[in-house]
Tab-separated table of C-alpha atoms in Angstrom:
chain	number	residue	atom	x	y	z
A	269	UNK	CA	43.649	131.060	51.576
A	270	UNK	CA	46.835	132.981	51.025
A	271	UNK	CA	46.464	136.462	49.614
A	272	UNK	CA	49.345	136.173	47.147
A	273	UNK	CA	50.607	133.476	44.789
A	274	UNK	CA	53.917	131.872	45.627
A	275	UNK	CA	56.936	132.808	43.528
A	276	UNK	CA	56.920	129.372	41.877
A	277	UNK	CA	53.250	129.682	40.930
A	278	UNK	CA	53.794	133.144	39.448
A	279	UNK	CA	56.736	131.865	37.391
A	280	UNK	CA	54.726	128.902	36.112
A	281	UNK	CA	51.831	131.153	35.164
A	282	UNK	CA	54.143	133.558	33.340
A	283	UNK	CA	55.661	130.704	31.324
A	284	UNK	CA	52.193	129.417	30.395
A	285	UNK	CA	51.070	132.843	29.200
A	286	UNK	CA	54.214	133.458	27.229
A	287	UNK	CA	54.381	130.010	25.624
A	288	UNK	CA	53.857	130.104	21.847
A	289	UNK	CA	51.103	128.116	20.146
A	290	UNK	CA	52.142	124.505	19.741
A	291	UNK	CA	53.161	123.714	16.169
A	292	UNK	CA	50.881	121.275	14.394
A	293	UNK	CA	51.956	119.007	11.538
A	294	UNK	CA	49.487	116.799	9.691
A	295	UNK	CA	50.128	114.008	7.233
A	296	UNK	CA	47.767	113.872	4.262
A	297	UNK	CA	47.275	110.732	2.162
A	298	UNK	CA	46.316	111.092	-1.512
A	299	UNK	CA	47.527	109.139	-4.560
A	300	UNK	CA	48.838	109.398	-8.091
A	301	UNK	CA	50.560	112.701	-8.748
A	302	UNK	CA	49.675	116.333	-8.202
A	303	UNK	CA	46.881	117.154	-10.637
A	304	UNK	CA	43.556	118.991	-10.947
A	305	UNK	CA	41.954	116.367	-8.693
A	306	UNK	CA	44.223	117.321	-5.758
A	307	UNK	CA	44.619	121.073	-6.209
A	308	UNK	CA	42.147	121.916	-3.435
A	309	UNK	CA	44.216	119.864	-0.985
A	310	UNK	CA	47.350	121.715	-2.017
A	311	UNK	CA	45.533	125.050	-1.695
A	312	UNK	CA	44.143	124.101	1.715
A	313	UNK	CA	47.641	123.352	3.006
A	314	UNK	CA	48.898	126.671	1.645
A	315	UNK	CA	46.082	128.692	3.212
A	316	UNK	CA	46.288	126.986	6.600
A	317	UNK	CA	50.024	127.587	6.777
A	318	UNK	CA	49.585	131.257	5.831
A	319	UNK	CA	46.822	131.852	8.378
A	320	UNK	CA	48.821	130.299	11.206
A	321	UNK	CA	52.192	131.799	10.279
A	322	UNK	CA	53.551	128.351	9.554
A	323	UNK	CA	52.453	126.866	12.881
A	324	UNK	CA	49.991	124.439	11.236
A	325	UNK	CA	51.443	122.600	8.261
A	326	UNK	CA	50.406	119.660	6.089
A	327	UNK	CA	52.669	117.092	4.468
A	328	UNK	CA	50.832	115.846	1.378
A	329	UNK	CA	51.903	112.353	0.330
A	330	UNK	CA	51.062	110.966	-3.107
A	331	UNK	CA	50.845	107.257	-2.377
A	332	UNK	CA	53.555	107.117	0.246
A	333	UNK	CA	51.260	106.594	3.228
A	334	UNK	CA	48.582	104.223	1.983
A	335	UNK	CA	46.836	102.707	-1.016
A	336	UNK	CA	43.961	104.854	-2.253
A	337	UNK	CA	41.490	102.077	-1.405
A	338	UNK	CA	42.780	101.950	2.182
A	339	UNK	CA	42.822	105.642	3.047
A	340	UNK	CA	39.629	105.452	5.081
A	341	UNK	CA	41.126	102.592	7.097
A	342	UNK	CA	44.231	104.690	7.715
A	343	UNK	CA	42.098	107.556	8.981
A	344	UNK	CA	40.241	105.203	11.312
A	345	UNK	CA	43.406	104.149	13.130
A	346	UNK	CA	45.044	107.565	13.061
A	347	UNK	CA	47.827	106.534	10.684
A	348	UNK	CA	47.486	110.034	9.183
A	349	UNK	CA	45.281	113.026	9.865
A	350	UNK	CA	43.714	113.748	6.467
A	351	UNK	CA	42.947	111.676	3.376
A	352	UNK	CA	41.102	111.522	0.078
A	353	UNK	CA	39.096	108.509	-1.082
A	354	UNK	CA	36.199	107.684	-3.398
A	355	UNK	CA	32.916	106.249	-2.166
A	356	UNK	CA	32.857	103.493	-4.787
A	357	UNK	CA	36.092	102.002	-3.450
A	358	UNK	CA	34.212	100.490	-0.519
A	359	UNK	CA	30.459	101.026	-0.629
A	360	UNK	CA	29.974	98.971	2.519
A	361	UNK	CA	32.157	101.373	4.506
A	362	UNK	CA	30.378	104.567	3.399
A	363	UNK	CA	26.926	103.572	2.128
A	364	UNK	CA	25.271	106.938	2.757
A	365	UNK	CA	27.425	108.951	0.367
A	366	UNK	CA	26.954	106.468	-2.470
A	367	UNK	CA	23.663	108.268	-3.137
A	368	UNK	CA	25.860	110.795	-4.918
A	369	UNK	CA	27.098	108.118	-7.336
A	370	UNK	CA	23.662	107.063	-8.562
A	371	UNK	CA	23.179	107.434	-12.341
A	372	UNK	CA	21.407	110.263	-14.134
A	373	UNK	CA	20.807	112.433	-11.071
A	374	UNK	CA	20.913	115.467	-13.353
A	375	UNK	CA	24.134	117.135	-12.156
A	376	UNK	CA	25.274	119.474	-14.926
A	377	UNK	CA	28.532	120.980	-13.699
A	378	UNK	CA	31.139	120.987	-10.934
A	379	UNK	CA	29.421	123.755	-8.972
A	380	UNK	CA	26.288	121.617	-8.719
A	381	UNK	CA	28.395	118.621	-7.705
A	382	UNK	CA	29.871	120.646	-4.839
A	383	UNK	CA	26.438	121.878	-3.739
A	384	UNK	CA	24.794	118.460	-3.503
A	385	UNK	CA	27.895	116.792	-2.035
A	386	UNK	CA	28.317	119.263	0.813
A	387	UNK	CA	24.585	119.180	1.520
A	388	UNK	CA	24.715	115.387	1.903
A	389	UNK	CA	27.932	115.573	3.949
A	390	UNK	CA	26.119	117.817	6.449
A	391	UNK	CA	23.336	115.295	7.075
A	392	UNK	CA	23.527	113.745	10.569
A	393	UNK	CA	23.137	110.197	9.235
A	394	UNK	CA	26.031	110.704	6.844
A	395	UNK	CA	28.246	112.161	9.551
A	396	UNK	CA	27.370	109.242	11.818
A	397	UNK	CA	28.167	106.823	8.998
A	398	UNK	CA	31.688	108.221	8.526
A	399	UNK	CA	32.236	108.620	12.266
A	400	UNK	CA	32.332	104.821	12.454
A	401	UNK	CA	35.753	105.239	10.855
A	402	UNK	CA	36.691	108.164	13.095
A	403	UNK	CA	36.346	110.339	9.991
A	404	UNK	CA	34.951	113.841	9.680
A	405	UNK	CA	33.893	114.960	6.190
A	406	UNK	CA	35.698	118.172	5.323
A	407	UNK	CA	35.062	118.812	1.619
A	408	UNK	CA	34.436	117.065	-1.661
A	409	UNK	CA	36.707	116.578	-4.673
A	410	UNK	CA	34.210	117.483	-7.404
A	411	UNK	CA	34.497	115.243	-10.423
A	412	UNK	CA	32.839	115.987	-13.767
A	413	UNK	CA	30.242	113.629	-15.128
A	414	UNK	CA	31.722	110.618	-16.939
A	415	UNK	CA	30.672	111.353	-20.500
A	416	UNK	CA	31.465	109.157	-23.499
A	417	UNK	CA	33.867	109.378	-26.376
A	418	UNK	CA	33.045	106.964	-29.164
A	419	UNK	CA	33.986	105.557	-32.528
A	420	UNK	CA	31.725	105.006	-35.532
A	421	UNK	CA	28.520	106.938	-36.029
A	422	UNK	CA	27.389	109.237	-33.181
A	423	UNK	CA	24.757	107.775	-30.873
A	424	UNK	CA	22.202	110.387	-29.913
A	425	UNK	CA	19.168	108.359	-28.749
A	426	UNK	CA	18.477	105.782	-26.070
A	427	UNK	CA	17.714	103.213	-28.746
A	428	UNK	CA	21.123	103.709	-30.372
A	429	UNK	CA	22.835	102.507	-27.175
A	430	UNK	CA	21.460	99.005	-27.677
A	431	UNK	CA	24.427	96.681	-28.116
A	432	UNK	CA	26.957	99.473	-27.589
A	433	UNK	CA	30.175	98.136	-26.047
A	434	UNK	CA	31.228	100.614	-23.402
A	435	UNK	CA	34.174	100.813	-21.047
A	436	UNK	CA	32.343	101.648	-17.817
A	437	UNK	CA	32.653	100.212	-14.337
A	438	UNK	CA	30.497	99.970	-11.226
A	439	UNK	CA	27.237	101.879	-11.175
A	440	UNK	CA	27.917	103.491	-14.527
A	441	UNK	CA	28.260	100.075	-16.089
A	442	UNK	CA	24.899	99.112	-14.626
A	443	UNK	CA	23.356	102.310	-15.972
A	444	UNK	CA	24.506	101.635	-19.523
A	445	UNK	CA	23.410	98.023	-19.212
A	446	UNK	CA	19.922	99.249	-18.328
A	447	UNK	CA	19.674	100.980	-21.735
A	448	UNK	CA	20.994	98.027	-23.715
A	449	UNK	CA	24.720	98.733	-23.543
A	450	UNK	CA	27.343	96.059	-22.971
A	451	UNK	CA	29.675	97.297	-20.212
A	452	UNK	CA	33.229	96.057	-19.836
A	453	UNK	CA	35.704	96.743	-17.043
A	454	UNK	CA	38.811	97.290	-19.163
A	455	UNK	CA	41.467	98.931	-16.924
A	456	UNK	CA	41.673	102.671	-17.531
A	457	UNK	CA	45.225	102.473	-18.837
A	458	UNK	CA	44.090	99.954	-21.461
A	459	UNK	CA	41.073	101.932	-22.674
A	460	UNK	CA	42.941	103.481	-25.625
A	461	UNK	CA	44.072	100.071	-26.874
A	462	UNK	CA	40.568	98.688	-26.409
A	463	UNK	CA	39.172	101.408	-28.654
A	464	UNK	CA	41.953	100.996	-31.198
A	465	UNK	CA	41.428	97.221	-31.354
A	466	UNK	CA	37.639	97.632	-31.637
A	467	UNK	CA	37.081	95.821	-28.336
A	468	UNK	CA	34.833	98.667	-27.182
A	469	UNK	CA	32.851	101.278	-29.078
A	470	UNK	CA	32.878	103.904	-26.342
A	471	UNK	CA	34.704	104.841	-23.155
A	472	UNK	CA	33.222	106.655	-20.156
A	473	UNK	CA	35.652	108.992	-18.373
A	474	UNK	CA	35.780	112.515	-17.047
A	475	UNK	CA	37.530	114.939	-19.385
A	476	UNK	CA	40.907	114.879	-17.666
A	477	UNK	CA	40.998	111.063	-17.897
A	478	UNK	CA	40.116	111.120	-21.607
A	479	UNK	CA	43.118	113.399	-22.014
A	480	UNK	CA	45.436	111.396	-19.749
A	481	UNK	CA	44.611	108.023	-21.293
A	482	UNK	CA	44.449	109.450	-24.850
A	483	UNK	CA	41.007	108.017	-25.618
A	484	UNK	CA	40.229	111.383	-27.164
A	485	UNK	CA	42.727	110.471	-29.905
A	486	UNK	CA	40.400	107.645	-31.007
A	487	UNK	CA	37.182	109.620	-30.689
A	488	UNK	CA	34.822	110.578	-33.474
A	489	UNK	CA	32.147	111.961	-31.151
A	490	UNK	CA	31.599	113.081	-27.572
A	491	UNK	CA	28.435	113.176	-25.448
A	492	UNK	CA	28.519	116.763	-24.257
A	493	UNK	CA	25.467	116.573	-21.995
A	494	UNK	CA	24.608	112.933	-21.326
A	495	UNK	CA	25.959	113.268	-17.751
A	496	UNK	CA	25.259	109.662	-16.683
A	497	UNK	CA	27.031	109.917	-13.326
A	498	UNK	CA	30.363	110.291	-11.603
A	499	UNK	CA	32.307	109.186	-8.555
A	500	UNK	CA	32.170	111.018	-5.236
A	501	UNK	CA	35.514	111.536	-3.544
A	502	UNK	CA	35.566	113.252	-0.145
A	503	UNK	CA	38.423	114.722	1.832
A	504	UNK	CA	38.148	113.553	5.437
A	505	UNK	CA	40.054	114.245	8.617
A	506	UNK	CA	40.610	112.076	11.663
A	507	UNK	CA	38.106	113.224	14.301
A	508	UNK	CA	40.565	113.004	17.192
A	509	UNK	CA	43.126	115.060	15.277
A	510	UNK	CA	40.497	117.649	14.365
A	511	UNK	CA	39.197	117.971	17.906
A	512	UNK	CA	42.749	118.160	19.202
A	513	UNK	CA	43.481	121.328	17.215
A	514	UNK	CA	43.678	124.639	19.014
A	515	UNK	CA	40.749	126.978	18.364
A	516	UNK	CA	42.911	129.134	16.092
A	517	UNK	CA	44.162	126.200	14.052
A	518	UNK	CA	40.688	124.708	13.727
A	519	UNK	CA	39.371	128.055	12.540
A	520	UNK	CA	42.203	128.308	10.024
A	521	UNK	CA	41.277	124.889	8.649
A	522	UNK	CA	37.512	125.389	8.533
A	523	UNK	CA	37.709	128.879	7.059
A	524	UNK	CA	39.945	127.680	4.217
A	525	UNK	CA	37.569	125.089	2.786
A	526	UNK	CA	35.422	127.367	0.614
A	527	UNK	CA	38.417	129.163	-0.879
A	528	UNK	CA	40.149	125.845	-1.580
A	529	UNK	CA	37.076	124.506	-3.372
A	530	UNK	CA	36.771	127.675	-5.443
A	531	UNK	CA	40.436	127.395	-6.389
A	532	UNK	CA	39.805	123.801	-7.509
A	533	UNK	CA	36.848	124.906	-9.659
A	534	UNK	CA	38.747	127.785	-11.249
A	535	UNK	CA	41.775	125.597	-11.913
A	536	UNK	CA	39.707	122.799	-13.442
A	537	UNK	CA	37.928	125.228	-15.713
A	538	UNK	CA	41.084	126.937	-16.950
A	539	UNK	CA	43.429	123.945	-17.148
A	540	UNK	CA	41.089	121.105	-18.133
A	541	UNK	CA	37.707	122.177	-19.482
A	542	UNK	CA	38.979	125.032	-21.638
A	543	UNK	CA	41.733	122.799	-23.004
A	544	UNK	CA	39.153	120.073	-23.633
A	545	UNK	CA	37.001	122.300	-25.817
A	546	UNK	CA	40.061	123.380	-27.780
A	547	UNK	CA	41.079	119.763	-28.413
A	548	UNK	CA	37.578	118.766	-29.509
A	549	UNK	CA	37.627	121.554	-32.074
A	550	UNK	CA	41.186	120.766	-33.164
A	551	UNK	CA	40.402	117.079	-33.735
A	552	UNK	CA	37.013	117.695	-35.310
A	553	UNK	CA	35.198	115.602	-32.707
A	554	UNK	CA	31.415	115.831	-33.054
A	555	UNK	CA	29.563	117.049	-29.959
A	556	UNK	CA	26.431	115.007	-29.342
A	557	UNK	CA	23.753	117.041	-27.560
A	558	UNK	CA	20.851	114.972	-26.232
A	559	UNK	CA	17.388	116.487	-26.196
A	560	UNK	CA	15.491	116.834	-22.916
A	561	UNK	CA	13.156	114.084	-24.110
A	562	UNK	CA	16.023	111.659	-24.707
A	563	UNK	CA	17.635	112.489	-21.360
A	564	UNK	CA	14.329	111.752	-19.647
A	565	UNK	CA	14.242	108.369	-21.388
A	566	UNK	CA	17.672	107.612	-19.932
A	567	UNK	CA	16.480	108.634	-16.457
A	568	UNK	CA	13.349	106.517	-16.782
A	569	UNK	CA	15.338	103.486	-17.973
A	570	UNK	CA	17.782	103.676	-15.057
A	571	UNK	CA	15.342	104.656	-12.292
A	572	UNK	CA	15.328	101.071	-11.063
A	573	UNK	CA	18.956	101.436	-9.974
A	574	UNK	CA	18.034	104.256	-7.591
A	575	UNK	CA	14.968	102.323	-6.399
A	576	UNK	CA	17.154	99.317	-5.614
A	577	UNK	CA	19.659	101.522	-3.780
A	578	UNK	CA	16.887	103.046	-1.677
A	579	UNK	CA	15.451	99.629	-0.830
A	580	UNK	CA	18.805	98.095	0.125
A	581	UNK	CA	20.055	101.044	2.157
A	582	UNK	CA	16.728	101.501	3.921
A	583	UNK	CA	16.962	97.883	5.054
A	584	UNK	CA	20.294	98.831	6.664
A	585	UNK	CA	18.624	101.539	8.720
A	586	UNK	CA	19.825	104.379	6.483
A	587	UNK	CA	17.367	107.204	5.630
A	588	UNK	CA	17.935	106.417	1.971
A	589	UNK	CA	14.725	107.893	0.575
A	590	UNK	CA	15.366	111.128	2.469
A	591	UNK	CA	18.919	111.401	1.154
A	592	UNK	CA	17.856	110.692	-2.413
A	593	UNK	CA	14.965	113.172	-2.215
A	594	UNK	CA	17.338	115.821	-0.846
A	595	UNK	CA	19.624	115.458	-3.858
A	596	UNK	CA	16.718	115.630	-6.310
A	597	UNK	CA	15.202	118.655	-4.552
A	598	UNK	CA	18.520	120.511	-4.438
A	599	UNK	CA	19.154	119.929	-8.129
A	600	UNK	CA	15.621	121.038	-8.991
A	601	UNK	CA	16.291	124.201	-6.991
A	602	UNK	CA	19.576	124.809	-8.793
A	603	UNK	CA	17.839	124.249	-12.132
A	604	UNK	CA	15.073	126.710	-11.268
A	605	UNK	CA	12.388	124.037	-11.252
């Protein structure tokens, strides 16, 4: 063995040591336009760029890379490195996280939605489920519960929902059907007209959608605490792209998640929820507050939906009962029960 490196070897080693970190550029697929629902993605990109001195950047595309219902497919083939989607778009592709879309789980606010979502995302079975699509769960996009605005007299009991025509889709529609409601899948952009034309009595949206689609302009009352359910919309990254990051870039990404989520929560509170309360007061919309007894009646009436989910997913080899029990236990903990 020679005692000294050759001149060529020394030069090569010097170049390797001096070489700057390779710049990284990710494409991110979301949809619609920049809004409260995407602010954590925007914040994540900002933080990652700051922490890496601009060496790791993200190009966020609003619909230019894929349809929202095909974002998970795009991740699977590496068409882009990061994407947002909602579990209900394709239950068969992400059955484990649909536990978070079951009705009347008892989630009361966005902070609780984040807590139960990230707990479920960390479960090995859930990670294995998404890994089938080469997807790693990074963070949630916490959505408020889809409460109702309605016309006519306020409905404040389970019995008063009998025959109620409600714009609600998917699992929410099934939940209202279980208490005597008549769900309809009117497109969201037609919900205002449906209320105006007396096609539906009520519409189930999150607050920002009630504002965007102007259903609040038809409302006489609002269910402030019914909290029947919501959609779960993760942010995922392509596993190969994630594992291909340098240690510094991966750390910059991982360490920015909590701050990005907190920014989302603060922004939603200040720009949506505060505005919502002001508009309710301005328009004289009655807030319907359900008693604990009535809320329990709703949970009892819709329990069969969760039981069916557990049975079907268990038959697929998914630890469905465990996932459901985890959500219930976490919420009980958060509620001090």
